[in-house]
Tab-separated table of C-alpha atoms in Angstrom:
chain	number	residue	atom	x	y	z
A	254	MET	CA	-6.310	-5.802	-17.902
A	255	SER	CA	-4.172	-5.232	-14.808
A	256	THR	CA	-5.318	-2.784	-12.159
A	257	ARG	CA	-3.105	-0.925	-9.735
A	258	ASP	CA	-4.982	1.487	-7.542
A	259	LEU	CA	-6.024	2.347	-4.008
A	260	VAL	CA	-9.699	2.031	-3.083
A	261	VAL	CA	-10.300	4.285	-0.080
A	262	LEU	CA	-12.938	2.787	2.202
A	263	GLY	CA	-12.575	5.162	5.150
A	264	THR	CA	-10.510	8.175	6.176
A	265	ALA	CA	-11.443	9.075	9.758
A	266	SER	CA	-9.287	8.563	12.814
A	267	ALA	CA	-10.591	7.441	16.221
A	268	VAL	CA	-14.123	8.790	15.747
A	269	PRO	CA	-15.994	8.483	12.435
A	270	THR	CA	-17.941	11.480	11.170
A	271	ARG	CA	-20.941	11.944	8.899
A	272	ALA	CA	-18.565	12.267	5.933
A	273	ARG	CA	-15.764	9.915	6.978
A	274	ASN	CA	-15.954	6.238	7.904
A	275	HIS	CA	-13.369	4.532	10.066
A	276	ASN	CA	-10.183	3.531	8.208
A	277	GLY	CA	-10.048	1.003	5.387
A	278	TYR	CA	-7.786	0.865	2.313
A	279	LEU	CA	-7.756	-1.770	-0.422
A	280	LEU	CA	-4.641	-1.695	-2.583
A	281	ARG	CA	-5.382	-3.559	-5.814
A	282	TRP	CA	-2.340	-4.841	-7.675
A	283	ASP	CA	-2.661	-7.076	-10.744
A	284	GLY	CA	-5.261	-9.416	-9.279
A	285	HIS	CA	-4.037	-9.178	-5.701
A	286	GLY	CA	-5.879	-7.123	-3.088
A	287	ILE	CA	-4.221	-6.018	0.152
A	288	LEU	CA	-6.773	-4.728	2.656
A	289	PHE	CA	-5.131	-2.449	5.204
A	290	ASP	CA	-6.671	-1.575	8.583
A	291	PRO	CA	-10.375	-2.337	8.169
A	292	GLY	CA	-12.166	-0.230	10.767
A	293	GLU	CA	-15.797	-0.391	11.786
A	294	GLY	CA	-18.157	-0.345	8.807
A	295	THR	CA	-15.632	-1.608	6.254
A	296	GLN	CA	-17.904	-4.385	4.961
A	297	ARG	CA	-20.598	-1.859	4.022
A	298	GLN	CA	-18.062	0.550	2.541
A	299	MET	CA	-16.876	-2.276	0.299
A	300	LEU	CA	-20.390	-2.534	-1.107
A	301	HIS	CA	-20.479	1.200	-1.811
A	302	ALA	CA	-17.050	0.937	-3.487
A	303	ASP	CA	-18.129	-2.062	-5.582
A	304	VAL	CA	-15.399	-4.352	-4.269
A	305	SER	CA	-16.006	-7.805	-2.838
A	306	ALA	CA	-14.490	-10.222	-0.355
A	307	ASN	CA	-13.118	-12.144	-3.332
A	308	ASP	CA	-10.895	-9.146	-4.112
A	309	ILE	CA	-8.985	-9.620	-0.838
A	310	THR	CA	-5.872	-11.788	-0.899
A	311	CYS	CA	-4.102	-10.275	2.111
A	312	LEU	CA	-5.313	-8.483	5.257
A	313	CYS	CA	-2.752	-6.276	7.025
A	314	LEU	CA	-3.295	-4.593	10.387
A	315	SER	CA	-0.971	-1.842	11.531
A	316	HIS	CA	-2.126	-2.114	15.162
A	317	PHE	CA	-5.101	-2.937	17.351
A	318	HIS	CA	-6.711	0.409	18.078
A	319	GLY	CA	-10.389	0.085	17.186
A	320	ASP	CA	-10.450	2.438	14.213
A	321	HIS	CA	-7.929	0.138	12.504
A	322	CYS	CA	-9.394	-3.275	13.285
A	323	LEU	CA	-13.069	-3.262	14.362
A	324	GLY	CA	-14.063	-4.167	10.807
A	325	VAL	CA	-12.185	-7.483	10.952
A	326	PRO	CA	-15.173	-9.572	12.153
A	327	GLY	CA	-17.405	-8.390	9.323
A	328	VAL	CA	-14.695	-8.840	6.690
A	329	VAL	CA	-13.798	-12.347	7.905
A	330	GLN	CA	-17.432	-13.396	8.060
A	331	ARG	CA	-18.008	-12.009	4.586
A	332	ILE	CA	-15.025	-14.017	3.303
A	333	ALA	CA	-16.703	-17.087	4.787
A	334	ARG	CA	-20.232	-16.277	3.606
A	335	ASP	CA	-19.116	-15.513	0.037
A	336	GLY	CA	-17.170	-18.765	-0.159
A	337	VAL	CA	-13.817	-17.192	-0.984
A	338	ALA	CA	-11.738	-20.139	-2.203
A	339	HIS	CA	-8.243	-18.651	-2.412
A	340	ARG	CA	-5.870	-18.310	0.540
A	341	VAL	CA	-6.012	-15.012	2.448
A	342	ARG	CA	-2.934	-14.050	4.457
A	343	ALA	CA	-3.732	-12.162	7.690
A	344	VAL	CA	-0.793	-10.126	9.019
A	345	PHE	CA	-0.885	-8.417	12.416
A	346	PRO	CA	1.408	-7.477	15.333
A	347	ALA	CA	2.108	-10.575	17.411
A	348	SER	CA	1.765	-8.515	20.573
A	349	GLY	CA	-1.945	-8.157	19.776
A	350	ALA	CA	-2.619	-11.845	19.116
A	351	GLU	CA	-5.247	-11.959	21.862
A	352	TYR	CA	-7.169	-9.118	20.198
A	353	TRP	CA	-6.883	-10.858	16.826
A	354	ARG	CA	-8.447	-14.024	18.270
A	355	ARG	CA	-11.336	-12.018	19.715
A	356	LEU	CA	-11.954	-10.251	16.402
A	357	ARG	CA	-11.520	-13.386	14.309
A	358	HIS	CA	-14.146	-15.254	16.336
A	359	ALA	CA	-16.316	-12.349	17.483
A	360	ALA	CA	-19.663	-13.938	16.602
A	361	VAL	CA	-21.310	-17.210	15.635
A	362	PHE	CA	-20.932	-17.979	11.911
A	363	ALA	CA	-20.050	-20.781	9.534
A	364	ASP	CA	-16.282	-20.359	9.580
A	365	THR	CA	-13.735	-20.517	6.774
A	366	ASP	CA	-10.378	-22.240	6.627
A	367	VAL	CA	-8.780	-20.044	3.922
A	368	ILE	CA	-7.234	-17.507	6.317
A	369	ASP	CA	-3.533	-18.024	7.066
A	370	GLU	CA	-2.473	-16.081	10.145
A	371	GLU	CA	0.946	-14.429	10.262
A	372	PRO	CA	1.706	-12.594	13.512
A	373	ILE	CA	4.791	-10.402	13.118
A	374	ALA	CA	7.380	-9.147	15.608
A	375	GLY	CA	10.692	-7.317	15.465
A	376	GLY	CA	11.902	-4.161	13.803
A	377	GLU	CA	11.631	-5.398	10.198
A	378	VAL	CA	9.701	-8.370	8.804
A	379	ARG	CA	9.454	-9.827	5.297
A	380	ILE	CA	5.970	-11.257	4.670
A	381	GLU	CA	5.833	-14.224	2.329
A	382	LEU	CA	3.029	-14.084	-0.233
A	383	PRO	CA	3.385	-17.079	-2.575
A	384	GLY	CA	2.741	-16.171	-6.187
A	385	ALA	CA	2.628	-12.406	-5.609
A	386	PRO	CA	4.534	-10.269	-8.157
A	387	PHE	CA	5.893	-8.093	-5.340
A	388	THR	CA	7.489	-8.253	-1.913
A	389	LEU	CA	5.759	-7.047	1.235
A	390	THR	CA	7.791	-5.738	4.156
A	391	ALA	CA	6.693	-4.431	7.554
A	392	ARG	CA	8.598	-2.081	9.869
A	393	ARG	CA	7.767	-1.179	13.430
A	394	LEU	CA	6.676	2.431	13.924
A	395	SER	CA	6.359	4.629	17.032
A	396	HIS	CA	2.843	4.795	18.450
A	397	LYS	CA	1.216	4.409	21.866
A	398	VAL	CA	0.851	0.678	21.136
A	399	GLU	CA	2.960	-1.508	18.842
A	400	SER	CA	2.251	-0.443	15.260
A	401	TYR	CA	3.654	-1.449	11.870
A	402	GLY	CA	3.937	0.238	8.507
A	403	TYR	CA	4.018	-1.734	5.259
A	404	ARG	CA	5.914	-1.444	1.973
A	405	LEU	CA	5.028	-3.222	-1.264
A	406	GLU	CA	7.793	-3.378	-3.855
A	407	GLU	CA	7.844	-4.779	-7.368
A	408	PRO	CA	11.212	-6.084	-8.635
A	409	ASP	CA	12.980	-4.015	-11.256
A	410	GLY	CA	12.660	-5.296	-14.795
A	411	CYS	CA	13.310	-4.129	-18.328
A	412	THR	CA	11.382	-2.785	-21.289
A	413	MET	CA	12.212	-4.330	-24.635
A	414	LEU	CA	12.755	-1.915	-27.547
A	415	PRO	CA	11.222	-3.311	-30.754
A	416	GLU	CA	13.394	-1.224	-33.061
A	417	ARG	CA	16.565	-2.478	-31.330
A	418	LEU	CA	15.355	-6.072	-31.446
A	419	ALA	CA	14.679	-5.774	-35.170
A	420	ALA	CA	18.030	-4.125	-35.834
A	421	HIS	CA	19.846	-7.005	-34.118
A	422	GLY	CA	17.752	-9.726	-35.754
A	423	VAL	CA	16.126	-10.892	-32.508
A	424	THR	CA	12.654	-12.192	-33.337
A	425	GLY	CA	10.119	-14.803	-32.234
A	426	PRO	CA	11.136	-17.106	-29.358
A	427	LEU	CA	14.549	-15.423	-29.194
A	428	VAL	CA	12.917	-12.363	-27.586
A	429	GLY	CA	11.723	-14.394	-24.595
A	430	ALA	CA	15.056	-16.191	-24.374
A	431	LEU	CA	16.860	-12.845	-24.313
A	432	GLN	CA	14.654	-11.651	-21.440
A	433	ARG	CA	15.213	-14.844	-19.459
A	434	GLU	CA	18.884	-15.477	-20.151
A	435	GLY	CA	20.345	-12.043	-20.861
A	436	THR	CA	22.067	-13.074	-24.080
A	437	VAL	CA	21.206	-14.972	-27.276
A	438	VAL	CA	22.847	-15.956	-30.540
A	439	THR	CA	20.883	-14.943	-33.634
A	440	PRO	CA	20.534	-17.122	-36.762
A	441	SER	CA	23.285	-15.007	-38.358
A	442	GLY	CA	25.657	-16.024	-35.571
A	443	CYS	CA	25.739	-12.681	-33.726
A	444	THR	CA	25.694	-12.612	-29.946
A	445	VAL	CA	23.191	-10.057	-28.633
A	446	THR	CA	22.892	-8.929	-25.008
A	447	LEU	CA	19.837	-7.668	-23.182
A	448	ASP	CA	21.427	-4.251	-22.651
A	449	GLU	CA	21.552	-3.781	-26.418
A	450	CYS	CA	17.788	-4.253	-26.816
A	451	ALA	CA	16.188	-2.999	-23.608
A	452	VAL	CA	16.165	-0.239	-21.013
A	453	PRO	CA	15.756	-0.718	-17.247
A	454	ARG	CA	12.177	-0.581	-15.935
A	455	PRO	CA	12.058	0.451	-12.263
A	456	GLY	CA	9.625	-1.618	-10.233
A	457	GLN	CA	6.696	0.257	-8.732
A	458	LYS	CA	6.462	0.768	-4.983
A	459	ALA	CA	3.700	1.617	-2.524
A	460	ALA	CA	3.859	2.335	1.199
A	461	PHE	CA	1.262	2.422	3.962
A	462	VAL	CA	2.184	4.380	7.096
A	463	MET	CA	-0.515	4.689	9.722
A	464	ASP	CA	-0.440	5.681	13.358
A	465	THR	CA	3.034	6.875	14.302
A	466	ARG	CA	4.995	9.878	15.396
A	467	LEU	CA	8.150	10.702	13.421
A	468	CYS	CA	10.626	7.813	13.688
A	469	ASP	CA	13.513	6.210	11.790
A	470	ALA	CA	11.359	3.443	10.275
A	471	ILE	CA	9.313	5.816	8.118
A	472	ALA	CA	12.091	6.730	5.682
A	473	PRO	CA	12.845	3.193	4.418
A	474	LEU	CA	9.131	2.467	4.119
A	475	ALA	CA	8.506	5.562	2.005
A	476	ALA	CA	11.774	5.657	0.017
A	477	GLY	CA	11.066	6.189	-3.677
A	478	ALA	CA	7.414	5.195	-3.308
A	479	ASP	CA	5.174	5.794	-6.297
A	480	LEU	CA	2.264	5.919	-3.833
A	481	LEU	CA	2.542	6.809	-0.134
A	482	VAL	CA	-0.601	6.478	1.997
A	483	ILE	CA	0.157	8.206	5.263
A	484	GLU	CA	-1.704	9.452	8.290
A	485	SER	CA	-2.003	13.203	8.780
A	486	THR	CA	-4.170	13.266	11.868
A	487	PHE	CA	-3.336	16.809	12.960
A	488	LEU	CA	-2.606	20.236	11.549
A	489	ASP	CA	0.673	21.890	12.451
A	490	ALA	CA	-0.857	24.080	15.156
A	491	ASP	CA	-1.498	20.859	17.095
A	492	ALA	CA	1.974	19.354	16.583
A	493	ARG	CA	2.471	18.947	20.327
A	494	LEU	CA	-0.696	16.866	20.578
A	495	ALA	CA	0.359	14.836	17.563
A	496	ASP	CA	3.623	13.840	19.213
A	497	GLU	CA	1.944	13.168	22.548
A	498	TYR	CA	-0.591	10.791	21.011
A	499	GLY	CA	1.839	9.201	18.548
A	500	HIS	CA	0.628	10.788	15.322
A	501	LEU	CA	1.818	12.923	12.402
A	502	THR	CA	0.789	16.339	11.188
A	503	ALA	CA	0.080	17.101	7.535
A	504	ALA	CA	3.245	19.211	7.424
A	505	GLN	CA	5.314	16.291	8.717
A	506	ALA	CA	3.727	13.964	6.161
A	507	GLY	CA	4.670	16.406	3.403
A	508	LYS	CA	8.247	16.567	4.646
A	509	VAL	CA	8.442	12.757	4.749
A	510	ALA	CA	7.247	12.582	1.142
A	511	ALA	CA	9.712	15.225	-0.020
A	512	GLU	CA	12.716	13.607	1.655
A	513	ALA	CA	11.734	10.135	0.417
A	514	GLY	CA	11.247	11.153	-3.223
A	515	VAL	CA	7.593	10.081	-3.256
A	516	ARG	CA	5.573	10.600	-6.428
A	517	ARG	CA	1.971	10.619	-5.163
A	518	LEU	CA	1.127	11.456	-1.541
A	519	VAL	CA	-2.224	10.366	-0.086
A	520	LEU	CA	-3.151	12.127	3.158
A	521	THR	CA	-5.708	10.414	5.395
A	522	HIS	CA	-6.718	9.530	8.999
A	523	PHE	CA	-8.067	12.981	9.846
A	524	SER	CA	-9.052	13.890	13.388
A	525	GLU	CA	-12.702	14.657	13.987
A	526	ARG	CA	-11.663	17.858	15.783
A	527	TYR	CA	-11.364	19.633	12.417
A	528	ALA	CA	-14.345	21.000	10.507
A	529	ALA	CA	-14.929	20.451	6.801
A	530	ALA	CA	-13.725	23.992	6.153
A	531	ASP	CA	-10.329	23.023	7.621
A	532	GLN	CA	-9.704	20.217	5.124
A	533	PRO	CA	-7.870	22.264	2.458
A	534	ARG	CA	-5.330	23.242	5.105
A	535	PHE	CA	-4.041	19.667	5.285
A	536	ALA	CA	-3.018	19.741	1.622
A	537	GLU	CA	-1.656	23.288	1.970
A	538	GLU	CA	0.545	22.364	4.921
A	539	ALA	CA	1.853	19.240	3.180
A	540	ALA	CA	2.529	21.254	0.012
A	541	ALA	CA	4.801	23.640	1.931
A	542	ALA	CA	7.418	20.854	1.913
A	543	PHE	CA	6.295	18.571	-0.933
A	544	ASP	CA	5.790	19.819	-4.491
A	545	GLY	CA	4.579	16.506	-5.912
A	546	ASP	CA	1.051	15.176	-6.381
A	547	ILE	CA	-1.055	15.412	-3.186
A	548	VAL	CA	-4.380	13.608	-2.735
A	549	LEU	CA	-6.578	14.613	0.187
A	550	ALA	CA	-8.331	11.279	0.594
A	551	ARG	CA	-12.113	11.053	0.741
A	552	ASP	CA	-14.206	7.973	1.407
A	553	LEU	CA	-14.764	5.857	-1.729
A	554	ASP	CA	-12.031	7.592	-3.736
A	555	ARG	CA	-10.048	5.496	-6.203
A	556	VAL	CA	-6.464	6.650	-6.434
A	557	PRO	CA	-4.417	5.132	-9.278
A	558	LEU	CA	-0.713	4.536	-9.004
A	559	PRO	CA	1.156	7.094	-11.101
A	560	PRO	CA	2.210	5.904	-14.574
A	561	ARG	CA	5.296	3.778	-14.481
A	562	ARG	CA	8.630	5.609	-14.568
A	563	ARG	CA	10.236	5.205	-17.984
A	564	LEU	CA	13.921	5.575	-18.657
A	565	ALA	CA	14.964	6.957	-22.026
A	566	PRO	CA	16.989	4.512	-24.117
A	567	ALA	CA	20.625	5.330	-24.704
A	568	SER	CA	21.614	6.163	-28.244
A	569	ALA	CA	22.136	3.112	-30.375
A	570	PRO	CA	25.803	2.505	-31.213
A	571	ALA	CA	26.803	3.357	-34.722
A	572	THR	CA	27.289	0.396	-37.053
A	573	ASP	CA	29.989	0.022	-39.689
A	574	PRO	CA	28.726	0.209	-43.290
A	575	ALA	CA	28.615	-3.100	-45.073
C-alpha cells in the first residue's frame, strides 16, 4: 500500500525547547523518503517516530544554519551502520560545500558509499532522482545565508472509467494499451480514444519552504501545492524582526498559501521566544488570509497529503439506437 505523508521530526527554530526538537521533516511518497533539514537530535526523533534510515532515499538541506543541518552526522552514520543498500541523494547549496564536508565526516565511523552528493547553485535547479515517480525542483530563497526551497511534483495522469470502458468494448490488455497509446481499435473495429474512457487526474504536489523572508521564489514553489510545509517563525507583531532576520510570520505564510491555492498548510519552525500559550495565535494569524486546512505542526505528527483531487467525468455522448 502506498504512503504519502509528512513525518514531523522537529519544529523548533534556532533553539530547541522542551516540547520542540530542532527541525526535521521526512516526506514519504510511495516508497521514497525525502528527509528535509535534519537538525540536532534527528536520529533519535526518527526512533520515536518509528522511521528508519532505510526509509531515506534523498536528503535535502535548505541551508547550513545549525538547526537545519546539525543532524546530518548522525543520519549519515546511521545510514552506514544500518547497511542501507540503496542510493541516497544528498542535495545542498554548493556555497556551503565546506560545511557539508565537515558534517559528512564529523566523526570516526565505518563509512558508506551509497550517498551521492549533489551541490546546487543558481536560481532554479532540477534535481535528478532516477526511478522516482515525481520531479524535484529547488529555488533560491532570501535568507541571511544562501537558502533553497524545494518542490515535489507528480506528473498529471488520468483515471480510467470502468463504465465507459465497458460501453466502448475496451477490455483486458486493450485497457493498458489505451493508457499507453491514447487510442485503440476494439475487436468490433471501433476506434476508441483515451478521452472517451478517462478523466484527467492532476498530479499531487508538495512544497518545502524554510528560512526566507518574502521573495519571488516562494510563489512558484507553493503554486497549487496539496501540501505546503512553511516556516512561520514569528507572529505578526514581530514582522520587523522577521524581515531583518530573513524569516516569515504566520500571517505571511497564510497569505502565501491563499495566493498559491494551497490545500493543506503546515506551519512550523517556531521561535523559542513564544510561550506554549501563544501557539494558537500562529494558526489564527494564518487563518486571517487562508481559509483552507491549517496544521500547527508538533513534533512526531504525521500529516497525510489531502485526498487526490478528482475531476468529474463529462457526460457520455448519446449513442444512436441500433
